[in-house]
Amino acid sequence: MKETLKKQLYGLIITAVLLVFSVAFVVLLICTGLLTAGVILAVSAMLFFLSASVYLLTREPSHKVRAVIGTLLAALILAVQIISGYYIASGAAALSHISKPSAEYAEIGVFVRKDDPAKELSDALSYGFAILAVLDRENTDMALEEIEKTLSEMPKTEEFDGLGELMDSLLSSKSTDAVVINKGFLDLLEDIEDHEEDLSKIRELCTIHIEKESAFVEDNEVSKLNDSVFTVYFSGIDTTGKITKRSRSDVNILATVNVETGQILLVSTPRDYYVPLSNSKGSLDKLTHAGIYGINVSMETLEMLYDTEIDYYFKVNFDGFKDIIDALGGITVHSDYNFKVGLAYVYKKGDNFLDGQSALHFARARKQLPGGDRQRGKHQMEVIKGVINKMCSPAILTGYTETLDGIKGSFETSIPYEEIAKLVRNQINKSTKWNVTSYSVSGAGASRKCYSLGLKAYVMIPDQETVDKAKSLMKQVVDGEVPTV
């Protein structure tokens, strides 16, 4: 008996090592939740069969040819498990990272006139500070508390109802010495007549970061999806740097998804749509301005517009947008027109293969196109289609690790990891062929007073007929029908 065991020791050791790695590999597959139970059982059975084959080949080392073949087979199986395990673990880690919403932050700046002698905040001890009376007041008050710590006393403040009046107090009447304002609001100056050059006339003394936990952090652990239908808000903020910075939302697209039927409806809403914001108590404003107050305000505003519930969001900024496209190795989009953006970016009517930078210009082009904002919305939906098609294609596997590295930090979503894993399992199990339909609501240009400005600016008055059409299309997808645009 001992002699028999001694002869089989080599095969037993090789098989035992293989079984340990196989068990660890199967446990990894189970923990990620990315594969169906059927697939995991099939992999387990295959690994057991291969381990048994290795034992039969290596149990008698005296049969050198069989022993060598068994050893090489074991080495190959181990290599496949290690490499596959690395890819699967990396994918799961990346998905887990992007599905954990981070706290949003606002940048509150203290600004003085460009020729002001103050070099830092402590030099402004005797200054009078202008603030907005209502808009973003919570963040402003928190910033004033930080200023008080630096100056050792609460600064003297004067309140103004609108952004234009605030800037006039600093630059025109000079009744105040400094302004304390959310830096996101400064981007709005370009929309106010006679204030387009204000940014070139002021200088920043300091920036105060106000961090506020996302409204979706706690809810992220709880699934909101039903068995087959959900809605995601795609927000593209007009900034670079950290994705968690609050800023205007340049892209506003709702995706209604029916997993069972494979239907995806994309509805684009122009950034200048003139609607009541969820925090404005009925006052009208441009939709894009909602992003300054947080992504939850953008979502709630769109819920009010379309009388629907939005389950999750997907947020990306300019840097992230380019990184995602480049990480995917480029995408193909369809253009309805021949047009140029500057001299470097030329787009032809029909299909165009784009890298990150050219896709960004394609998605932001407006003045070069008939239809302006509405056509830009169509382009943005074309980009989303291109991303979906690329991510569902076998080509994604050739640059898997590069894709994962490229998307880290490029975007953020509130979809829980468990739901992403469920979608992955469904795709593997059913190999769903997705049908993507797009629709853009429209309206008429006008000049109206905006809640966030306190003054008139260009807006788009909603065409209610197109809004109602969008609602109807969403209902068709929810009801399991193919949307008829």
Coordinates of C-alpha atoms in Angstrom, one line a residue:
M1 CA 0.0 0.0 0.0
K2 CA 2.8 2.4 1.0
E3 CA 4.7 1.5 -2.1
T4 CA 1.6 2.2 -4.3
L5 CA 1.1 5.6 -2.6
K6 CA 4.7 6.5 -3.0
K7 CA 4.5 5.8 -6.8
Q8 CA 1.4 7.9 -7.1
L9 CA 2.6 10.8 -4.9
Y10 CA 3.7 12.9 -7.8
G11 CA 0.3 12.6 -9.4
L12 CA -1.5 13.2 -6.1
I13 CA 0.5 16.4 -5.5
I14 CA -0.1 17.8 -9.0
T15 CA -3.8 17.0 -8.8
A16 CA -4.2 18.4 -5.3
V17 CA -2.6 21.7 -6.4
L18 CA -4.9 21.8 -9.4
L19 CA -8.0 21.1 -7.3
V20 CA -7.1 23.9 -4.8
F21 CA -6.7 26.4 -7.7
S22 CA -9.9 25.1 -9.3
V23 CA -11.9 25.6 -6.1
A24 CA -10.5 29.1 -5.7
F25 CA -11.4 29.9 -9.3
V26 CA -15.0 28.7 -8.9
V27 CA -15.3 30.6 -5.6
L28 CA -14.1 33.8 -7.5
L29 CA -16.7 33.2 -10.2
I30 CA -19.5 32.9 -7.5
C31 CA -18.4 36.0 -5.6
T32 CA -18.3 38.3 -8.6
G33 CA -21.9 37.4 -9.5
L34 CA -21.2 38.0 -13.2
L35 CA -21.9 34.5 -14.4
T36 CA -25.1 32.4 -14.3
A37 CA -25.4 29.3 -12.1
G38 CA -25.5 27.1 -15.2
V39 CA -22.2 28.5 -16.5
I40 CA -20.5 28.1 -13.1
L41 CA -21.7 24.5 -12.9
A42 CA -20.4 23.8 -16.4
V43 CA -17.0 25.3 -15.5
S44 CA -16.9 23.3 -12.3
A45 CA -17.7 20.0 -14.1
M46 CA -15.1 20.8 -16.7
L47 CA -12.4 21.5 -14.1
F48 CA -13.2 18.3 -12.2
F49 CA -12.9 16.3 -15.4
L50 CA -9.6 17.9 -16.3
S51 CA -8.2 17.4 -12.8
A52 CA -9.2 13.7 -13.0
S53 CA -7.5 13.5 -16.4
V54 CA -4.3 15.0 -15.0
Y55 CA -4.3 12.5 -12.2
L56 CA -4.8 9.5 -14.5
L57 CA -1.9 10.8 -16.7
T58 CA 0.5 11.5 -13.8
R59 CA -0.3 8.8 -11.2
E60 CA 2.5 6.6 -12.6
P61 CA 5.6 8.7 -13.2
S62 CA 7.3 5.6 -14.7
H63 CA 5.2 6.2 -17.8
K64 CA 7.2 9.3 -18.7
V65 CA 5.3 10.3 -21.9
R66 CA 1.9 10.3 -20.1
A67 CA 3.4 12.0 -17.0
V68 CA 4.9 14.8 -19.2
I69 CA 1.6 15.3 -21.0
G70 CA -0.3 15.3 -17.7
T71 CA 2.2 17.8 -16.2
L72 CA 1.9 20.1 -19.2
L73 CA -1.9 19.9 -19.1
A74 CA -1.9 20.8 -15.5
A75 CA 0.4 23.8 -16.1
L76 CA -1.9 24.9 -19.0
I77 CA -5.0 24.7 -16.8
L78 CA -3.3 26.6 -14.0
A79 CA -2.2 29.3 -16.4
V80 CA -5.7 29.7 -17.9
Q81 CA -7.2 29.9 -14.4
I82 CA -4.7 32.5 -13.2
I83 CA -5.1 34.7 -16.3
S84 CA -8.9 34.3 -16.4
G85 CA -9.1 35.0 -12.7
Y86 CA -7.1 38.2 -13.1
Y87 CA -9.4 39.4 -15.9
I88 CA -12.6 38.5 -14.0
A89 CA -11.3 40.0 -10.7
S90 CA -10.2 43.2 -12.5
G91 CA -13.6 43.6 -14.2
A92 CA -15.5 43.0 -11.0
A93 CA -13.3 45.5 -9.2
A94 CA -13.8 48.2 -11.9
L95 CA -17.6 47.7 -11.9
S96 CA -17.6 47.8 -8.1
H97 CA -15.7 51.1 -8.1
I98 CA -17.8 52.9 -10.6
S99 CA -21.1 51.8 -9.0
K100 CA -20.3 53.6 -5.7
P101 CA -21.5 57.2 -5.9
S102 CA -19.1 59.6 -4.3
A103 CA -19.9 62.8 -2.4
E104 CA -20.5 65.7 -4.7
Y105 CA -18.7 69.0 -4.0
A106 CA -19.2 72.6 -4.9
E107 CA -16.4 75.2 -5.3
I108 CA -17.2 78.4 -3.6
G109 CA -14.9 81.2 -4.6
V110 CA -14.1 84.6 -3.1
F111 CA -13.5 87.1 -5.9
V112 CA -12.3 90.7 -5.9
R113 CA -11.7 93.2 -8.7
K114 CA -8.6 92.5 -10.8
D115 CA -6.8 95.6 -9.5
D116 CA -7.7 95.0 -5.9
P117 CA -4.6 95.1 -3.6
A118 CA -5.6 92.1 -1.6
K119 CA -3.4 89.0 -2.2
E120 CA -5.1 86.5 0.1
L121 CA -8.3 86.2 2.1
S122 CA -6.7 87.5 5.3
D123 CA -6.2 90.9 3.5
A124 CA -10.0 91.3 3.1
L125 CA -10.7 91.7 6.8
S126 CA -12.5 95.0 6.4
Y127 CA -14.2 94.2 3.1
G128 CA -17.9 94.0 2.4
F129 CA -18.9 90.8 0.7
A130 CA -21.7 90.4 -1.8
I131 CA -23.7 87.1 -1.7
L132 CA -26.8 85.8 -3.4
A133 CA -29.9 86.0 -1.2
V134 CA -31.5 82.7 -2.1
L135 CA -29.6 80.8 -4.8
D136 CA -27.3 78.2 -3.4
R137 CA -27.6 79.8 0.0
E138 CA -26.7 76.6 1.9
N139 CA -23.3 76.3 0.3
T140 CA -22.8 80.1 0.6
D141 CA -23.5 80.0 4.4
M142 CA -21.1 77.1 4.9
A143 CA -18.4 79.1 3.0
L144 CA -19.0 82.2 5.1
E145 CA -18.4 80.0 8.2
E146 CA -15.0 79.0 6.8
I147 CA -14.2 82.7 6.0
E148 CA -15.1 83.6 9.5
K149 CA -12.5 81.1 10.8
T150 CA -9.8 82.8 8.7
L151 CA -10.8 86.4 9.5
S152 CA -11.7 85.6 13.1
E153 CA -15.0 87.4 12.7
M154 CA -18.1 87.0 10.5
P155 CA -17.7 89.1 7.3
K156 CA -20.0 91.9 6.5
T157 CA -22.4 90.8 3.7
E158 CA -24.9 92.3 1.4
E159 CA -27.5 90.2 -0.3
F160 CA -28.5 90.4 -4.0
D161 CA -31.4 88.6 -5.8
G162 CA -29.6 87.9 -9.1
L163 CA -26.2 87.1 -10.5
G164 CA -26.2 90.2 -12.7
E165 CA -26.9 92.5 -9.7
L166 CA -24.2 90.7 -7.7
M167 CA -21.5 91.3 -10.3
D168 CA -22.7 94.9 -10.8
S169 CA -22.2 95.6 -7.1
L170 CA -18.5 94.6 -7.5
L171 CA -17.7 95.9 -10.9
S172 CA -20.0 98.8 -11.8
S173 CA -21.2 100.5 -8.6
K174 CA -18.3 99.1 -6.5
S175 CA -20.6 99.1 -3.5
T176 CA -19.0 95.8 -2.4
D177 CA -15.4 94.8 -2.3
A178 CA -15.7 91.1 -2.9
V179 CA -18.2 88.4 -3.9
V180 CA -18.7 85.0 -2.4
I181 CA -20.2 82.7 -5.1
N182 CA -20.5 79.1 -6.3
K183 CA -17.9 79.0 -9.1
G184 CA -20.5 77.1 -11.2
F185 CA -22.6 80.2 -11.4
L186 CA -19.7 82.2 -13.0
D187 CA -20.1 80.0 -16.2
L188 CA -23.6 81.5 -16.4
L189 CA -22.3 85.0 -17.0
E190 CA -21.8 84.2 -20.7
D191 CA -25.6 84.0 -20.9
I192 CA -26.2 87.5 -19.5
E193 CA -26.1 90.6 -21.8
D194 CA -23.4 93.1 -20.8
H195 CA -21.7 90.6 -18.4
E196 CA -19.9 88.4 -20.9
E197 CA -16.5 90.0 -20.0
D198 CA -16.9 89.9 -16.2
L199 CA -14.7 86.9 -15.8
S200 CA -11.7 88.9 -17.2
K201 CA -12.3 91.7 -14.7
I202 CA -12.1 89.7 -11.5
R203 CA -9.5 87.8 -9.5
E204 CA -9.9 84.9 -7.2
L205 CA -8.6 85.2 -3.6
C206 CA -9.4 81.6 -2.5
T207 CA -11.6 78.6 -3.1
I208 CA -13.6 76.8 -0.5
H209 CA -14.7 73.2 -1.2
I210 CA -18.1 72.3 0.2
E211 CA -18.6 68.6 0.1
K212 CA -22.1 67.2 0.3
E213 CA -22.9 63.5 0.3
S214 CA -24.7 62.4 -2.8
A215 CA -28.4 61.7 -2.3
F216 CA -27.8 58.3 -3.9
V217 CA -25.0 57.0 -1.6
E218 CA -27.3 55.4 0.9
D219 CA -29.9 54.3 -1.6
N220 CA -27.3 52.7 -3.8
E221 CA -27.3 49.5 -1.7
V222 CA -31.0 48.9 -2.5
S223 CA -32.1 47.8 -5.9
K224 CA -34.9 49.8 -7.5
L225 CA -35.1 47.7 -10.7
N226 CA -38.1 45.6 -11.3
D227 CA -37.7 42.4 -13.2
S228 CA -37.1 44.0 -16.6
V229 CA -37.6 47.7 -16.9
F230 CA -35.6 50.7 -15.6
T231 CA -34.7 54.3 -16.5
V232 CA -31.2 55.8 -16.4
Y233 CA -30.4 59.5 -16.6
F234 CA -27.2 60.2 -18.7
S235 CA -25.7 63.5 -17.6
G236 CA -22.7 65.1 -19.3
I237 CA -21.4 68.0 -17.2
D238 CA -19.5 70.8 -19.0
T239 CA -16.3 70.7 -17.0
T240 CA -13.0 68.9 -16.7
G241 CA -11.3 67.4 -13.7
K242 CA -13.1 65.5 -11.0
I243 CA -16.4 63.9 -11.9
T244 CA -17.9 64.8 -8.5
K245 CA -17.8 68.5 -9.2
R246 CA -21.2 70.1 -9.5
S247 CA -21.6 71.8 -12.8
R248 CA -24.1 72.6 -15.6
S249 CA -25.4 69.5 -17.4
D250 CA -24.7 69.8 -21.1
V251 CA -26.1 66.4 -22.0
N252 CA -29.5 65.3 -20.6
I253 CA -30.6 62.0 -22.0
L254 CA -33.1 59.5 -20.5
A255 CA -32.6 55.8 -21.3
T256 CA -35.7 53.6 -20.8
V257 CA -34.5 50.0 -20.9
N258 CA -36.5 46.8 -21.2
V259 CA -34.2 43.9 -20.6
E260 CA -36.8 41.3 -21.6
T261 CA -37.5 42.8 -25.0
G262 CA -34.1 44.2 -25.7
Q263 CA -35.5 47.7 -26.3
I264 CA -33.6 50.9 -25.3
L265 CA -35.3 54.3 -25.9
L266 CA -33.0 57.4 -25.7
V267 CA -34.9 60.7 -25.2
S268 CA -32.8 63.8 -25.4
T269 CA -33.8 67.1 -23.8
P270 CA -32.1 70.3 -25.0
R271 CA -29.9 72.0 -22.4
D272 CA -31.8 75.3 -22.8
Y273 CA -35.2 73.8 -22.2
Y274 CA -37.2 76.3 -20.1
V275 CA -38.7 74.3 -17.2
P276 CA -39.3 74.7 -13.5
L277 CA -36.4 73.2 -11.5
S278 CA -37.3 70.9 -8.6
N279 CA -35.7 73.4 -6.1
S280 CA -37.0 76.6 -7.7
K281 CA -40.6 76.6 -6.2
G282 CA -42.1 76.8 -9.7
S283 CA -39.8 79.4 -11.1
L284 CA -38.6 78.6 -14.7
D285 CA -35.0 78.2 -15.7
K286 CA -32.8 76.4 -18.2
L287 CA -32.5 72.7 -17.7
T288 CA -28.7 72.9 -17.8
H289 CA -28.7 75.1 -14.7
A290 CA -30.1 72.3 -12.6
G291 CA -26.7 70.6 -12.5
I292 CA -25.2 73.4 -10.5
Y293 CA -27.4 72.4 -7.6
G294 CA -26.6 68.7 -7.8
I295 CA -27.4 65.7 -10.1
N296 CA -30.5 65.0 -7.9
V297 CA -32.0 68.3 -9.0
S298 CA -31.5 67.5 -12.6
M299 CA -33.1 64.1 -12.2
E300 CA -36.1 65.5 -10.3
T301 CA -36.6 68.2 -12.8
L302 CA -36.7 65.7 -15.7
E303 CA -39.1 63.5 -13.6
M304 CA -41.4 66.5 -13.4
L305 CA -41.1 67.2 -17.1
Y306 CA -41.9 63.7 -18.3
D307 CA -44.1 62.5 -15.4
T308 CA -41.9 59.5 -14.8
E309 CA -39.5 58.0 -12.3
I310 CA -35.8 57.8 -12.9
D311 CA -34.1 55.0 -11.2
Y312 CA -30.4 55.7 -11.7
Y313 CA -27.9 58.1 -13.2
F314 CA -24.7 57.9 -15.2
K315 CA -22.5 61.0 -15.1
V316 CA -19.5 61.8 -17.2
N317 CA -17.5 65.0 -17.8
F318 CA -15.4 66.1 -20.8
D319 CA -12.2 64.2 -19.6
G320 CA -14.2 61.1 -18.9
F321 CA -16.0 61.2 -22.1
K322 CA -12.8 61.2 -24.2
D323 CA -11.2 58.5 -22.0
I324 CA -14.1 56.1 -22.3
I325 CA -14.2 56.4 -26.2
D326 CA -10.4 56.0 -26.4
A327 CA -10.5 53.1 -24.0
L328 CA -13.0 51.3 -26.2
G329 CA -10.7 51.9 -29.2
G330 CA -13.1 54.3 -30.9
I331 CA -16.7 54.1 -31.9
T332 CA -18.8 54.4 -35.0
V333 CA -21.5 57.1 -35.2
H334 CA -23.9 58.2 -37.9
S335 CA -24.2 61.8 -39.1
D336 CA -27.1 63.3 -41.0
Y337 CA -24.9 66.0 -42.5
N338 CA -21.4 66.9 -43.8
F339 CA -19.9 69.4 -41.5
K340 CA -16.7 70.7 -39.9
V341 CA -15.6 71.8 -36.4
G342 CA -12.7 74.1 -37.0
L343 CA -10.2 72.9 -39.5
A344 CA -9.1 69.7 -37.8
Y345 CA -12.4 67.8 -37.4
V346 CA -14.3 66.8 -40.5
Y347 CA -17.5 64.7 -40.4
K348 CA -19.2 63.1 -43.5
K349 CA -22.8 62.3 -44.0
G350 CA -23.2 58.6 -43.0
D351 CA -21.0 56.5 -40.7
N352 CA -17.9 58.0 -39.1
F353 CA -15.3 56.2 -36.9
L354 CA -14.2 58.5 -34.1
D355 CA -11.7 58.6 -31.3
G356 CA -12.4 60.4 -28.0
Q357 CA -11.5 63.9 -29.1
S358 CA -13.4 63.8 -32.4
A359 CA -16.4 62.2 -30.7
L360 CA -16.4 65.0 -28.1
H361 CA -16.5 67.7 -30.9
F362 CA -19.2 65.6 -32.7
A363 CA -21.3 65.5 -29.5
R364 CA -20.9 69.3 -28.8
A365 CA -21.4 70.7 -32.3
R366 CA -24.4 73.0 -32.5
K367 CA -23.8 76.1 -34.5
Q368 CA -22.5 74.2 -37.5
L369 CA -25.7 72.2 -37.9
P370 CA -29.4 72.8 -38.9
G371 CA -31.5 72.2 -35.9
G372 CA -29.0 73.5 -33.4
D373 CA -29.5 72.1 -30.0
R374 CA -31.9 69.4 -31.2
Q375 CA -29.4 68.1 -33.7
R376 CA -26.7 68.2 -31.0
G377 CA -29.0 66.0 -28.9
K378 CA -29.3 63.5 -31.7
H379 CA -25.5 63.4 -32.0
Q380 CA -25.2 62.7 -28.3
M381 CA -27.6 59.8 -28.6
E382 CA -25.6 58.5 -31.6
V383 CA -22.5 58.5 -29.4
I384 CA -24.3 56.5 -26.7
K385 CA -25.4 54.1 -29.4
G386 CA -21.8 53.8 -30.5
V387 CA -20.7 53.0 -27.0
I388 CA -23.4 50.4 -26.5
N389 CA -22.6 48.7 -29.8
K390 CA -18.9 48.6 -29.0
M391 CA -19.3 47.3 -25.5
C392 CA -21.6 44.5 -26.8
S393 CA -19.2 43.5 -29.6
P394 CA -16.5 40.8 -29.4
A395 CA -13.9 43.5 -30.2
I396 CA -14.1 44.7 -26.6
L397 CA -12.2 41.5 -25.5
T398 CA -9.1 42.4 -27.4
G399 CA -8.4 45.4 -25.3
Y400 CA -10.0 44.3 -22.1
T401 CA -7.4 45.5 -19.5
E402 CA -6.8 48.8 -21.4
T403 CA -10.5 49.4 -21.4
L404 CA -10.8 48.9 -17.7
D405 CA -7.8 51.1 -17.0
G406 CA -9.2 53.8 -19.3
I407 CA -12.7 54.0 -17.7
K408 CA -11.5 54.2 -14.1
G409 CA -12.5 57.6 -12.8
S410 CA -14.0 58.5 -16.1
F411 CA -17.6 58.3 -15.0
E412 CA -19.9 57.5 -12.1
T413 CA -23.1 55.7 -11.8
S414 CA -25.6 55.0 -9.0
I415 CA -26.5 51.5 -10.4
P416 CA -25.6 49.0 -7.7
Y417 CA -23.0 46.4 -8.5
E418 CA -25.5 43.7 -8.0
E419 CA -27.7 45.1 -10.7
I420 CA -24.8 45.5 -13.1
A421 CA -23.8 41.9 -12.5
K422 CA -27.5 40.9 -13.1
L423 CA -27.4 42.6 -16.5
V424 CA -24.1 41.0 -17.4
R425 CA -25.5 37.5 -16.5
N426 CA -28.6 38.2 -18.6
Q427 CA -26.5 39.3 -21.5
I428 CA -24.3 36.1 -21.3
N429 CA -27.3 33.9 -20.8
K430 CA -29.6 35.4 -23.6
S431 CA -27.1 37.2 -25.8
T432 CA -29.7 39.9 -26.2
K433 CA -29.6 41.9 -29.4
W434 CA -30.4 45.4 -28.3
N435 CA -32.5 47.7 -30.4
V436 CA -31.7 51.3 -29.7
T437 CA -34.3 54.0 -30.6
S438 CA -33.7 57.7 -30.2
Y439 CA -36.0 60.7 -29.9
S440 CA -35.4 64.4 -29.2
V441 CA -38.0 66.8 -27.9
S442 CA -38.0 70.3 -29.4
G443 CA -39.2 73.8 -28.8
A444 CA -38.9 77.4 -29.9
G445 CA -36.2 79.9 -29.0
A446 CA -37.1 82.9 -26.8
S447 CA -35.7 85.3 -24.3
R448 CA -37.0 84.8 -20.7
K449 CA -36.0 85.5 -17.1
C450 CA -34.2 82.6 -15.6
Y451 CA -34.3 81.5 -11.9
S452 CA -30.5 81.1 -11.6
L453 CA -29.7 84.4 -13.4
G454 CA -32.4 86.8 -12.2
L455 CA -32.3 88.2 -15.7
K456 CA -33.4 87.3 -19.2
A457 CA -31.4 84.9 -21.4
Y458 CA -31.9 82.7 -24.4
V459 CA -34.1 79.7 -23.6
M460 CA -36.1 77.1 -25.5
I461 CA -39.8 77.0 -24.8
P462 CA -40.9 73.3 -24.8
D463 CA -43.1 72.0 -27.6
Q464 CA -45.6 70.1 -25.5
E465 CA -46.6 67.9 -28.4
T466 CA -43.0 66.5 -28.6
V467 CA -42.9 66.1 -24.8
D468 CA -46.1 64.1 -24.9
K469 CA -44.7 62.0 -27.7
A470 CA -41.7 61.2 -25.6
K471 CA -43.9 60.1 -22.7
S472 CA -45.8 57.9 -25.1
L473 CA -42.6 56.3 -26.4
M474 CA -41.4 55.6 -22.8
K475 CA -44.7 53.9 -22.0
Q476 CA -44.4 51.7 -25.1
V477 CA -41.0 50.4 -23.9
V478 CA -42.3 49.8 -20.4
D479 CA -45.3 47.9 -21.9
G480 CA -42.9 45.7 -23.9
E481 CA -43.6 47.2 -27.3
V482 CA -41.2 48.4 -29.9
P483 CA -41.3 52.2 -29.8
T484 CA -42.6 53.8 -32.9
V485 CA -41.0 57.2 -33.5

